[in-house]
Coordinates of C-alpha atoms in Angstrom, one line a residue:
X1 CA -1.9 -9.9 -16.1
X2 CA 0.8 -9.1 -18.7
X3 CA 4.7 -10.6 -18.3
X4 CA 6.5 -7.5 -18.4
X5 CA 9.4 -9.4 -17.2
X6 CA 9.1 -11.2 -20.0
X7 CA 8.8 -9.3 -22.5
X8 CA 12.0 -7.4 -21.4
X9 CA 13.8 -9.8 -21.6
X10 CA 12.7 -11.0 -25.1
X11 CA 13.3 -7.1 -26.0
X12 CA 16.7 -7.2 -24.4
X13 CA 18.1 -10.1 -26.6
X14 CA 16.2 -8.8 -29.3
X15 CA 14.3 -11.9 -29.7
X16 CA 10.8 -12.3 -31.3
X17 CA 7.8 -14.3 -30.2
X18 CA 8.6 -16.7 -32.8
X19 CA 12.0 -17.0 -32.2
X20 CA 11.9 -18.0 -28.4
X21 CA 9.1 -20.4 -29.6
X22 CA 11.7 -22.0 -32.0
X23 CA 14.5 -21.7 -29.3
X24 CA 12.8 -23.5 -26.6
X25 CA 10.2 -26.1 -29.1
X26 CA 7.1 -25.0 -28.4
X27 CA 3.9 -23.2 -30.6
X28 CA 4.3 -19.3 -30.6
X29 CA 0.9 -19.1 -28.9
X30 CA 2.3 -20.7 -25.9
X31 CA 4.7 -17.6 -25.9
X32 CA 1.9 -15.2 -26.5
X33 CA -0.4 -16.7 -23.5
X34 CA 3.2 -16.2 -21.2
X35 CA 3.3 -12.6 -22.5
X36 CA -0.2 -11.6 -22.2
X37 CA -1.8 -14.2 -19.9
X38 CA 1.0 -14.4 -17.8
X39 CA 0.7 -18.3 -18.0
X40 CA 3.8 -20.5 -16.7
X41 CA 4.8 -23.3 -19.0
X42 CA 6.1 -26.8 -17.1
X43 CA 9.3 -27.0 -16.0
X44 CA 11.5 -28.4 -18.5
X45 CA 10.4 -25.6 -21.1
X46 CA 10.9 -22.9 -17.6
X47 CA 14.0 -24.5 -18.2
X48 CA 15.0 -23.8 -21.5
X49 CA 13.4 -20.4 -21.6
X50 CA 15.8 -19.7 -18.5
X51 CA 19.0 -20.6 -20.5
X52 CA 17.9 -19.0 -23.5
X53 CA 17.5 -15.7 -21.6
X54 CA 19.6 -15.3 -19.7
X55 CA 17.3 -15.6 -16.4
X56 CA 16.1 -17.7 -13.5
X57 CA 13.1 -18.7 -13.7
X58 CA 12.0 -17.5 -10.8
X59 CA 12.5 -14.0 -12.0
X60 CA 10.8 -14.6 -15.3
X61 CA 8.1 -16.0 -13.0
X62 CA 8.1 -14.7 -9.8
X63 CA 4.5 -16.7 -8.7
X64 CA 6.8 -19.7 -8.7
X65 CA 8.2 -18.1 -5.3
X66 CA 4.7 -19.5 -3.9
X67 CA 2.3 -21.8 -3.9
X68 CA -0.1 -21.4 -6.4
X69 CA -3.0 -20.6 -3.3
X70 CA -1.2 -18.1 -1.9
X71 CA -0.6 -16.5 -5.3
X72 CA -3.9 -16.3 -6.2
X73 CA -5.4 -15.0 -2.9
X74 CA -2.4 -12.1 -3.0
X75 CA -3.9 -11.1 -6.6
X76 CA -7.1 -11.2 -5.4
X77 CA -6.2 -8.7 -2.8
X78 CA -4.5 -6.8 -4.8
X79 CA -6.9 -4.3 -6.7
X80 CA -4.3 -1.3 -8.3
X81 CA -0.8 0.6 -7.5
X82 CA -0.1 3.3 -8.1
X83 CA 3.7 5.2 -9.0
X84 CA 3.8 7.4 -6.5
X85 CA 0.7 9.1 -3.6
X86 CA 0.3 12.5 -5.4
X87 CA -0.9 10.5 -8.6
X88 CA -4.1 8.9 -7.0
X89 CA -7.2 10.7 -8.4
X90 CA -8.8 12.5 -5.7
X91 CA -11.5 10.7 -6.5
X92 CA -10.6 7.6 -4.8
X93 CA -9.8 9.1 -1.7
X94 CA -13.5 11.2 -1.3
X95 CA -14.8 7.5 -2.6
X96 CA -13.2 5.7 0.1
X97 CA -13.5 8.1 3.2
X98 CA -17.2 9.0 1.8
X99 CA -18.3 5.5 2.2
X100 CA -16.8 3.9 5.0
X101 CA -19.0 3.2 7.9
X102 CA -17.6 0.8 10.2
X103 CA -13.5 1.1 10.3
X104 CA -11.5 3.7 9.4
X105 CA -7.7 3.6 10.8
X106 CA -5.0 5.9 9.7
X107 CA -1.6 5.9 10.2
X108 CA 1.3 8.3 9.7
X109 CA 2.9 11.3 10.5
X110 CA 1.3 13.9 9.3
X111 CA -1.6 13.3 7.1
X112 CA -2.6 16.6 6.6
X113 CA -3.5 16.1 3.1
X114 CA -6.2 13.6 3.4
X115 CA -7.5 15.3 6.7
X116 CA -7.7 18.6 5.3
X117 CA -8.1 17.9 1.4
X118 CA -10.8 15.0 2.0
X119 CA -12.7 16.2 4.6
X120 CA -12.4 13.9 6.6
X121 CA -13.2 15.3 9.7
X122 CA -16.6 15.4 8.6
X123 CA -16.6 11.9 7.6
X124 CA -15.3 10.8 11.3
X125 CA -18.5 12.5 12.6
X126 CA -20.4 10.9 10.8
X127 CA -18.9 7.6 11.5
X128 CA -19.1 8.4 15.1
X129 CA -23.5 9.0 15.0
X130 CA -23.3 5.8 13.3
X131 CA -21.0 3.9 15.9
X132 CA -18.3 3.7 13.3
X133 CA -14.6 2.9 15.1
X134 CA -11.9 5.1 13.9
X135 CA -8.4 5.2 14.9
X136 CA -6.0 7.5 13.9
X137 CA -2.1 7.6 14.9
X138 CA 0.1 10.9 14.4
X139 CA 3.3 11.2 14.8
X140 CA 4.7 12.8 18.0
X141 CA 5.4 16.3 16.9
X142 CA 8.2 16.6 19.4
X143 CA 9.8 13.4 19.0
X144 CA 13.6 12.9 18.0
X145 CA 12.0 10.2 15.0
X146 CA 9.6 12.8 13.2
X147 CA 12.3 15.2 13.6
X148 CA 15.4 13.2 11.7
X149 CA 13.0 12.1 9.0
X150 CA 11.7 15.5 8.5
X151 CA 15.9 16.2 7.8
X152 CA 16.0 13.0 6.3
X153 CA 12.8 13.9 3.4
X154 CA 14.3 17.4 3.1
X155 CA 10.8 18.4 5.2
X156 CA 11.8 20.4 8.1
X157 CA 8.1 21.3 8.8
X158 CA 7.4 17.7 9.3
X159 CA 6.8 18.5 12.9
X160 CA 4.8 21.5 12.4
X161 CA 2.8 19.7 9.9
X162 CA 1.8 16.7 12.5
X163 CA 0.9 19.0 14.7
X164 CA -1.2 21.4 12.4
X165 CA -3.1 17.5 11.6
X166 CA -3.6 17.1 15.6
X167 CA -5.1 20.6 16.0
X168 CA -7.1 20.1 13.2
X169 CA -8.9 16.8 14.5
X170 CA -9.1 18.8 18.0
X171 CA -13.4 18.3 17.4
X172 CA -13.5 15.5 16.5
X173 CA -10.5 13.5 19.1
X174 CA -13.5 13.4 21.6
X175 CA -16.8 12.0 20.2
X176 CA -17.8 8.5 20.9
X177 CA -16.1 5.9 18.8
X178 CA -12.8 8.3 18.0
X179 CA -9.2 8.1 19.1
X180 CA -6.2 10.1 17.9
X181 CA -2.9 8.9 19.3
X182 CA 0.6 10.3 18.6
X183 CA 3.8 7.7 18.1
X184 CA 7.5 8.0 17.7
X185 CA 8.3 4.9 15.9
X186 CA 10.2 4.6 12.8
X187 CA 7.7 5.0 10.1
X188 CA 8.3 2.3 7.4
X189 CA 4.7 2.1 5.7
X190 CA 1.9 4.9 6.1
X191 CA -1.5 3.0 6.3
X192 CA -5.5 4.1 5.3
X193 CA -7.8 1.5 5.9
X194 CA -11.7 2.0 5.2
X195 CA -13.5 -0.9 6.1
X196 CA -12.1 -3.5 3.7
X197 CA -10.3 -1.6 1.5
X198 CA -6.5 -0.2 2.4
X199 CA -4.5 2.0 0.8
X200 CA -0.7 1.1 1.4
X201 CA 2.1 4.0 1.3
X202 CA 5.5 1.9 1.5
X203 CA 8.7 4.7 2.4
X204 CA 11.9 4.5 1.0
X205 CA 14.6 6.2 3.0
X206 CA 15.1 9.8 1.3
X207 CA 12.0 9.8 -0.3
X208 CA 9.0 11.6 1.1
X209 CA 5.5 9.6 1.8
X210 CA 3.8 11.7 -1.2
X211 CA 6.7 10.6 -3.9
X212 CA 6.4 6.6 -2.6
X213 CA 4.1 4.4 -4.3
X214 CA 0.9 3.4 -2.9
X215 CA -0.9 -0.3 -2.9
X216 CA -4.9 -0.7 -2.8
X217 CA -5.6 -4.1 -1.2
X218 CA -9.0 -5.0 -0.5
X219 CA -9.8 -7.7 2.5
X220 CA -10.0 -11.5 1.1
X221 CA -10.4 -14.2 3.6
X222 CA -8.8 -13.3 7.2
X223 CA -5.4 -13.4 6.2
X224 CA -2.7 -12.3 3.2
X225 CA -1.7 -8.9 2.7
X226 CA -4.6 -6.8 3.9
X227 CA -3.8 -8.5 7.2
X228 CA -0.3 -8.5 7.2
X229 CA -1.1 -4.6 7.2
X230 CA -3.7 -4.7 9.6
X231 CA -1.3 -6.4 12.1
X232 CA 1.4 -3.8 11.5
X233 CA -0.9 -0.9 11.9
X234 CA -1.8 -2.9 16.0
X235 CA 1.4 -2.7 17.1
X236 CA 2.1 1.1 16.1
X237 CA -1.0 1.6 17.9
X238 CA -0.2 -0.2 21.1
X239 CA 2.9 1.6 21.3
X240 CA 1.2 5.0 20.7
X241 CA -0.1 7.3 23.3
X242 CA -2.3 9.8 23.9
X243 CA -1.7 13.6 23.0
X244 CA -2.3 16.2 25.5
X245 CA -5.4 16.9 26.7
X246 CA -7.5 19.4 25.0
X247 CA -7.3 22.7 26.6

């Protein structure tokens, strides 16, 4: 992975490759492997790079925050990001919800785009003939909480649109394996896991879900990120309740 951080800064002082390898004493290919290999020199050139730059070296570096394990199994996990929701390829979301088979959990308010876009009412049936889980939490159209950040997104339809997604699922909220709650907590992250990969939509307050950028983590080990999410999404879920019954 490339040091953009780095580079910026090199590009802020206006500072070649061979310069900063003068500044600090080292070979300009040891700069070049920090810029494109993302490599971390030892700590008394860290040093001297920080006081030439202008930095700390932990933001020039920011894997010195962890140990080196933990750093590597958060890459791992880590397989893209993307800018914002609406600029994942469609692709990846009839890829993911086409091929999951054993867990697919969803949370957020609405969801109407991947519910109705992706088809993925036809994908929980199929999970369900195939004893597939699948979990999916709403947000309580009538809650205070879906209500102020509808006002707060400039989305006053944010109610009507969670409950347009629960009518929608009314098939499928009934066959073996399914479960569609509704929740009024304070949203913070929308969550799509299939299986072992998970597609994370951090909010920002303001902001609407669709204009927030989005994180695909895939499973490594038990822990790091991908269950860090996996917790979050359990205790949304505990909280959540049932909808109405199906008239």
């Amino acid at each position: 992975m490339p040091n953009h951080r780095l580079r910026s800064a090199l590009a802020a002082h206006d500072m070649t490759t061979t310069g900063l390898a003068a500044a600090v004493g080292v070979d300009p290919k040891s700069v070049e492997r920090w810029l494109t290999q993302d490599r971390v020199p030892h700590r008394g050139t860290r040093a001297r790079v920080a006081t030439t730059l202008g930095h700390d070296e932990t933001y020039l570096w920011p894997s010195l925050r962890m140990g080196p394990g933990t750093t590597a199994a958060t890459s791992s996990e880590l397989i893209t990001l993307w800018p914002t929701r609406d600029s994942i390829p469609g692709d990846v979301w009839r890829a993911l919800s086409s091929r999951v088979s054993r867990r697919l959990d969803v949370l957020v308010y609405s969801g109407g785009f991947v519910v109705e876009a992706f088809g993925l009412p036809r994908e929980i049936r199929r999970m369900a003939a195939a004893d597939g889980q699948v979990r999916i939490a709403l947000g309580d159209p009538n809650s205070e909480e879906v209500q102020r950040r509808g006002v707060a997104e400039g989305l006053p339809t944010l109610p009507a649109r969670a409950a347009s997604t629960l009518d929608y699922l009314r098939d499928v909220r009934t066959l073996p394996g399914v479960e569609v709650r509704i929740h009024d907590v304070p949203l913070y992250v929308s969550i799509y896991r299939f299986d072992d990969d998970m597609l994370v939509n951090p909010h920002t307050h303001g902001i609407s879900a669709k204009d927030s950028p989005v994180f695909h983590y895939e499973r490594v080990g038990t822990g790091g990120l991908f269950g860090y999410y996996e917790k979050a999404f359990d205790r949304v879920w505990e909280k959540a309740t049932l909808p109405a019954p199906i008239g």
